Coordinates of C-alpha atoms and ligand atoms in Angstrom, one line a residue:
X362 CA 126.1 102.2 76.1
X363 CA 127.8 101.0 79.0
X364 CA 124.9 100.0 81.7
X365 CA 125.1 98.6 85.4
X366 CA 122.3 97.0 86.4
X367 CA 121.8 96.0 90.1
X368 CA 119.7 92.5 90.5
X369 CA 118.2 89.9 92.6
X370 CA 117.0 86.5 91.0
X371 CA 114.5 85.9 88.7
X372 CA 113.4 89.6 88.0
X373 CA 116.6 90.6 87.9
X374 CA 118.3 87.9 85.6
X375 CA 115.2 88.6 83.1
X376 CA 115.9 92.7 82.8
X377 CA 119.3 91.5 82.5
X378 CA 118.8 89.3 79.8
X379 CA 117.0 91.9 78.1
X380 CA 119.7 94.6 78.6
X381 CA 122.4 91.6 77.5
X382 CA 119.8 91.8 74.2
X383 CA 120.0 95.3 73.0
X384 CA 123.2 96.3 74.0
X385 CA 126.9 95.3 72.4
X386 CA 128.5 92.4 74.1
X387 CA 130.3 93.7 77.2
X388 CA 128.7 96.5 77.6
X389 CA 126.5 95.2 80.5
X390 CA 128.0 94.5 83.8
X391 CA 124.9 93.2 86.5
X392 CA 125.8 93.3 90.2
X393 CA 124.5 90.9 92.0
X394 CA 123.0 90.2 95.7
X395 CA 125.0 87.9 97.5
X396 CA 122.6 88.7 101.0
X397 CA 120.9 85.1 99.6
X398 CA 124.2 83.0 99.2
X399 CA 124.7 80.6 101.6
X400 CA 126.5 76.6 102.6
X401 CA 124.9 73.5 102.2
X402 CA 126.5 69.7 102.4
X403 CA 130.0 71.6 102.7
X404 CA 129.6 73.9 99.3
X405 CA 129.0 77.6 98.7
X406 CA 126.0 77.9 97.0
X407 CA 125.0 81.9 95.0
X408 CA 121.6 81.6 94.3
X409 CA 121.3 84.6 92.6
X410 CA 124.6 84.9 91.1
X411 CA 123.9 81.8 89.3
X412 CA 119.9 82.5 88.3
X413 CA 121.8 85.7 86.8
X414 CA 124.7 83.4 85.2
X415 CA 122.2 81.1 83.7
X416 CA 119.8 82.9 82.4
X417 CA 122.4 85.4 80.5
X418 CA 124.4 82.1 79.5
X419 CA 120.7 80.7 77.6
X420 CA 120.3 77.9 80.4
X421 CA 118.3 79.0 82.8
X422 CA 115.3 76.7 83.3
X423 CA 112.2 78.8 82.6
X424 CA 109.6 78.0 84.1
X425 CA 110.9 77.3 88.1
X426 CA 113.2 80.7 87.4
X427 CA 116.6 79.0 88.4
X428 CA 118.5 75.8 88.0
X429 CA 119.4 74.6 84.6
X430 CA 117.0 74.0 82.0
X431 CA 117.2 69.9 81.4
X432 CA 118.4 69.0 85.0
X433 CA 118.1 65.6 86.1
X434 CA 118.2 64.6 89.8
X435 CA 120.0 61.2 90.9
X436 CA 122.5 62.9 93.4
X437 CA 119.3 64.4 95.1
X438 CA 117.5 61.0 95.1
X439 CA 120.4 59.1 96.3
X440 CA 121.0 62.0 98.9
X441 CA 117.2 61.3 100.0
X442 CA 117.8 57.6 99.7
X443 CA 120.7 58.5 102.6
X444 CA 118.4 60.4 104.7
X445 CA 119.9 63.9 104.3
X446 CA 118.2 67.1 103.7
X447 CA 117.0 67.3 100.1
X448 CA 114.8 70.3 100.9
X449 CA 117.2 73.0 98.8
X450 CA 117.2 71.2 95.5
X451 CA 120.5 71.0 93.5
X452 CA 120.2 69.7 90.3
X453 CA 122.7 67.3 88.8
X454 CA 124.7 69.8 86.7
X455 CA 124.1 72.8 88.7
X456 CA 126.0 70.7 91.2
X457 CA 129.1 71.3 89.2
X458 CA 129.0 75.1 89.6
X459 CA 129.0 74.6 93.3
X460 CA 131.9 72.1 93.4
X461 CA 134.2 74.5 91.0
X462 CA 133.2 77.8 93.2
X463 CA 133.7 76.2 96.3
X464 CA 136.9 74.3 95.7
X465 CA 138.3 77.8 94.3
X466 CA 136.6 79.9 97.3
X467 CA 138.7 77.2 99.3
X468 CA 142.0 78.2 97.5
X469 CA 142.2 81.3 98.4
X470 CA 140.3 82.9 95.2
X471 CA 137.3 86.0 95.4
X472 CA 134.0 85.4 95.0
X473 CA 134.6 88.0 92.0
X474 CA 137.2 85.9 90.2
X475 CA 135.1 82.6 90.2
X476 CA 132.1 84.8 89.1
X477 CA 134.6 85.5 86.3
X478 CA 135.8 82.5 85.1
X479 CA 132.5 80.9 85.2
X480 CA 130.8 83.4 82.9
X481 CA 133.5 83.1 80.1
X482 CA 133.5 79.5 80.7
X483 CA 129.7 79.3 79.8
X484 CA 130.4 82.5 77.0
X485 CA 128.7 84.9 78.6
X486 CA 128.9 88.2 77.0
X487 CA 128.5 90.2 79.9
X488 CA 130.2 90.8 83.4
X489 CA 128.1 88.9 86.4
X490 CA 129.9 90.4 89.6
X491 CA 128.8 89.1 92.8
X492 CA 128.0 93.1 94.9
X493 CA 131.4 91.8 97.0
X494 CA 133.5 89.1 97.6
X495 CA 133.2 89.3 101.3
X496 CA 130.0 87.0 102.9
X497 CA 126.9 88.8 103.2
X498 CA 124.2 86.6 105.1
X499 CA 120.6 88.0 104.9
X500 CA 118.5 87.1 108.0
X501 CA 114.9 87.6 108.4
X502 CA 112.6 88.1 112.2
X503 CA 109.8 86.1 111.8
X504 CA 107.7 85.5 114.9
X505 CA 109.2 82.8 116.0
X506 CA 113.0 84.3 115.7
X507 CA 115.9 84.7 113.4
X508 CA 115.8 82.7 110.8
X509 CA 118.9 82.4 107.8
X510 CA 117.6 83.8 104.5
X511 CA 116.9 80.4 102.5
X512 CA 115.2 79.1 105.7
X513 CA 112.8 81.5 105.7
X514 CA 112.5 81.2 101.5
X515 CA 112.5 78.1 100.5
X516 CA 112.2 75.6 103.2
X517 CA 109.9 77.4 105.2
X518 CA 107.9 78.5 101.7
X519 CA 107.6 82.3 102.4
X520 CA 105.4 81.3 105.0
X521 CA 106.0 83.4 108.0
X522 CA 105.9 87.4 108.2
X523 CA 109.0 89.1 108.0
X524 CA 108.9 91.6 111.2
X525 CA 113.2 92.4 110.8
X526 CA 115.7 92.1 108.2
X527 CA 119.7 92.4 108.3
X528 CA 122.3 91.8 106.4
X529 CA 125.3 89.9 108.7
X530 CA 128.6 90.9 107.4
X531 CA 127.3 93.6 105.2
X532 CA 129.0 96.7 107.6
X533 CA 132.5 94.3 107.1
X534 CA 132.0 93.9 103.1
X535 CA 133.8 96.5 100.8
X536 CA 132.9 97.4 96.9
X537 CA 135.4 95.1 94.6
X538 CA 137.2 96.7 92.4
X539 CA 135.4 95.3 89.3
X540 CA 132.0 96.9 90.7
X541 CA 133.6 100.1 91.2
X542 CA 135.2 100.2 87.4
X543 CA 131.8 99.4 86.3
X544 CA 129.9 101.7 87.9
X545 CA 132.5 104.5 87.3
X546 CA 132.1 103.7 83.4
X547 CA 128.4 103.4 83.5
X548 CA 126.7 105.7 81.2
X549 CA 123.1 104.2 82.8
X550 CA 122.7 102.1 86.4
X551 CA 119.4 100.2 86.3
X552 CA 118.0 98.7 89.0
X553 CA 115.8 95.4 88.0
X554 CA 112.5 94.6 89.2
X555 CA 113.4 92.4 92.6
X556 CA 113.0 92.4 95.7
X557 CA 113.6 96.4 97.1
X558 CA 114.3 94.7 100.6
X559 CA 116.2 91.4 100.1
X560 CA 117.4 91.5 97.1
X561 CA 118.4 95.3 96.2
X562 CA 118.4 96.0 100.0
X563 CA 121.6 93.8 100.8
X564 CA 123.4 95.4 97.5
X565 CA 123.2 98.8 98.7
X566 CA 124.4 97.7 102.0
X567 CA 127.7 97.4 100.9
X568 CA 129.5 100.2 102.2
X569 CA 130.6 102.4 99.6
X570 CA 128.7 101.5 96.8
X571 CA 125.8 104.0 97.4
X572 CA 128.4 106.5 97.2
X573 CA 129.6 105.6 93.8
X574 CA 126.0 105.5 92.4
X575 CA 125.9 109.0 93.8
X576 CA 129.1 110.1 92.4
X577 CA 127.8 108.4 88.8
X578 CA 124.6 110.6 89.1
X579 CA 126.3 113.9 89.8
X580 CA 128.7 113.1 86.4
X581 CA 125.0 113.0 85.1
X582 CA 124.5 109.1 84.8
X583 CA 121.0 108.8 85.2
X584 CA 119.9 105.8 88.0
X585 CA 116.7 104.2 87.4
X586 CA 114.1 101.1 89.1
X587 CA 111.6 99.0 87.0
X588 CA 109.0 97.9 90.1
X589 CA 108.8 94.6 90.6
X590 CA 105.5 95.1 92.6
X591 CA 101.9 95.4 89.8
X592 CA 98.7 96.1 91.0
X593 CA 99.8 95.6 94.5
X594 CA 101.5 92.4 94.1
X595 CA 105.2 91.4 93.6
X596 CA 105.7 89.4 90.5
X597 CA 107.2 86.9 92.0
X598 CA 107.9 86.0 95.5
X599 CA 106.9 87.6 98.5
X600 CA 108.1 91.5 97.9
X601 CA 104.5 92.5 98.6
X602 CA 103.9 91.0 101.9
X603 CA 107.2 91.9 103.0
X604 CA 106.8 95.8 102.3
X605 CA 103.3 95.0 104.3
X606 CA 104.7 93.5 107.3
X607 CA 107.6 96.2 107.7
X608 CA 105.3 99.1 107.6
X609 CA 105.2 100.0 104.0
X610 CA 103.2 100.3 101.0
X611 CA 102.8 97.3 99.2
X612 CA 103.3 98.8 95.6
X613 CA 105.4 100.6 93.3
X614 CA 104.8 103.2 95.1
X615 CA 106.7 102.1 97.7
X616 CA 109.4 100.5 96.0
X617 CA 109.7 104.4 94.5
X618 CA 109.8 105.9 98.0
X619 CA 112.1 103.2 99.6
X620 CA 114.8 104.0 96.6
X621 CA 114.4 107.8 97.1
X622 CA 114.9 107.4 100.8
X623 CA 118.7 105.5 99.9
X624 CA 119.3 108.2 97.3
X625 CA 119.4 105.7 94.9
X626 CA 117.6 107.5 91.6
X627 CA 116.4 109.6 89.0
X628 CA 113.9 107.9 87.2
X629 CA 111.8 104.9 87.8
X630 CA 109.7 102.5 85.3
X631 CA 106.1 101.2 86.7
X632 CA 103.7 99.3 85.3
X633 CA 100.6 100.0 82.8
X634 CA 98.6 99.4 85.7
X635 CA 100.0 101.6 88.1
X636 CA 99.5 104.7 86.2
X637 CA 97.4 106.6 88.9
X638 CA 100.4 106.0 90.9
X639 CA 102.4 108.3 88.5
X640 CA 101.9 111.8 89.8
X641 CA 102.5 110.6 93.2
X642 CA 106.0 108.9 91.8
X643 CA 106.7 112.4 90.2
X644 CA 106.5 114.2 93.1
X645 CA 109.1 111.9 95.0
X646 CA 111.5 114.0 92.6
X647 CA 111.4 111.6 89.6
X648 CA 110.9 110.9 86.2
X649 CA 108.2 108.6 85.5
X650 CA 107.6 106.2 82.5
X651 CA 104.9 103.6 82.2
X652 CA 105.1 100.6 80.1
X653 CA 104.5 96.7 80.1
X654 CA 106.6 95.5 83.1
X655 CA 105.6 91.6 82.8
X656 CA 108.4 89.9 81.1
X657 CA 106.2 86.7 79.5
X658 CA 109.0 85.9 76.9
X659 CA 112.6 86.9 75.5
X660 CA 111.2 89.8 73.3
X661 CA 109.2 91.4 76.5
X662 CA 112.8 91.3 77.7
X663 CA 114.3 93.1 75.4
X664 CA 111.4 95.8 75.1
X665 CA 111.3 96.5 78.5
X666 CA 115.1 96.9 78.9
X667 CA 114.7 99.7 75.7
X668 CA 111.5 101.2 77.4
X669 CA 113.7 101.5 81.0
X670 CA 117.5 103.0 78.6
X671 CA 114.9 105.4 76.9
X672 CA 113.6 106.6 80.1
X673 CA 116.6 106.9 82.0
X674 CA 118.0 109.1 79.1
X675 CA 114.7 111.2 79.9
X676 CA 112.5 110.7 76.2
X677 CA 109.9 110.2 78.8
X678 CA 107.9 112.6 81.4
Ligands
FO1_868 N1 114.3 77.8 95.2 C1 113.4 77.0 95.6 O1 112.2 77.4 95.8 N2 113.6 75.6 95.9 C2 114.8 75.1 95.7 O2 115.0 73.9 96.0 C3 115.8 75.9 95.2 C4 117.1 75.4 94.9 C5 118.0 76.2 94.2 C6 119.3 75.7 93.9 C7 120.2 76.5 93.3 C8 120.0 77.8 93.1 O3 120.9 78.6 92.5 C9 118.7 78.4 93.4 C10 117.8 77.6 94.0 N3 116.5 78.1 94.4 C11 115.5 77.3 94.9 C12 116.2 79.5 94.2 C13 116.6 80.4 95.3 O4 117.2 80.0 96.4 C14 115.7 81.6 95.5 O5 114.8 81.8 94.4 C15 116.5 82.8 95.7 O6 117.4 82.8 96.7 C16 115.6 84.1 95.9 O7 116.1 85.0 94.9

């Protein structure tokens, strides 16, 4: 079964990892936010891309949720040592990935093509496209102004509300032709549990690709969310307080009603917990299933990504 599976970071390399699990190898093709991507000392640096990358490659480091398992961290220390900023922490190895993107990104190659060459070179079975080649720069309004994505998320720790987001460059950014094959030989589009506004947000920003998830839908390929949001809170990062501060419900709920509102799906996977949310869920117009959502280890993976095919062929209410 050919799936596409839309994805931010952590959340989103996990359901991926579990897809990459049950399904034969190229099958899976994840399309990835690029609204997080951004330059530091001179190099391009895909946050997500790479969580996604590593984690499908069986080197992700587990328990931060990106980097490379076994890092070490002399180029950091000396970089501190030389009294340059050292508060977006690149590990020794994952260094490498930056140096052989941007040196290629420099010669003239897509985003797409690096994305490429990078998973066969770690033997990845499935295709990790960036969601285009074009730059995509998420910003986010706090009170105290704009502020560029990995500001706001890692330096500044999450810290401030978010009152505004956009997605510079997104209206200029056009779907590759690698995400439009996959998605026109999808049998199944999944959206992972991240981030509905930063992470899945930017995605379907890029113009046209909407519009292919809608033409795969009327074929009959079924489109369906896991919520990254349980009991209220985001699994991980600050999806919860950001639906908060822009007006909406903090649950999956709202995930559910933001993803209607973009025409986006069919079906949508919530938590054990959120089961009273169900009827409501329904009656956006969708098929509900509810299952274990918490992916504690590779095996919760894998069950969740069968729990979220079976439900998006409709063996569920
Ligand atoms: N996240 C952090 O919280 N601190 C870091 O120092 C950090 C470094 C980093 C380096 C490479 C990379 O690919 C990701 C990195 N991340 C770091 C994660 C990342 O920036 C965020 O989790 C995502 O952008 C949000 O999905």
């Amino acid at each position: 079964m050919r799936v596409v599976c839309l994805a931010g970071g952590v959340g989103g390399a996990k359901l991926a990892d579990g897809l990459q699990q049950i399904l034969a190898s190229g099958e899976l093709t994840v399309v990835v936010n690029t609204g997080d991507d951004f330059e530091i000392h001179s190099l391009t640096i895909c946050p997500d891309h790479d969580t996604v990358l590593y984690t499908l490659a069986g080197i992700a480091e587990r328990n931060q949720g990106w980097g490379l398992s076994g890092e070490t961290w002399a180029v950091m220390g000396q970089l501190a040592r030389l009294g340059d900023e050292t508060w977006f922490r690149l590990g020794d190895r994952d260094l490498a990935t930056h140096l052989f993107r941007t040196e290629r990104l420099r010669r003239g190659d897509r985003l797409t093509d690096v994305a490429l060459e990078l998973a066969r070179s770690l033997g990845v079975p499935s295709q990790v496209l960036p969601m285009t080649d074009g730059p995509v720069r998420t910003r986010v309004r706090t009170a105290d102004g704009w502020l560029d994505f990995q500001d706001y998320f890692v330096r500044l720790h999450q810290e401030p509300d978010v009152l505004e987001v956009r997605f510079e460059g997104a209206e200029q950014a056009a779907v590759s032709p690698e995400v439009r094959d996959a998605i026109r030989s999808a049998e199944a589009i999944v959206v992972a549990p991240s981030n509905p506004i930063v992470s899945i947000g930017p995605i379907l920003a890029v113009p046209g690709l909407l519009e292919e998830i809608a033409a795969a839908r009327q074929r009959g390929v079924p489109s369906i969310a896991v919520s990254g949001i349980v009991g209220g809170k985001a699994l991980r990062g600050p999806a919860d307080r950001m639906l908060a501060s822009l007006g909406e419900e903090p649950s999956a709920l709202g995930v559910a009603r933001r993803y209607v509102a973009a025409g986006l799906l069919d079906a949508f996977v919530l938590d054990r917990q959120d089961e009273r949310l169900a009827a409501e869920v329904r009656a956006l117009g969708l098929r509900v299933a509810a299952t274990d959502t918490v992916m504690t280890d590779i095996e919760s993976r894998a069950s969740l990504a069968r729990e979220t095919l079976s439900a998006a062929e409709g063996a569920t209410s």
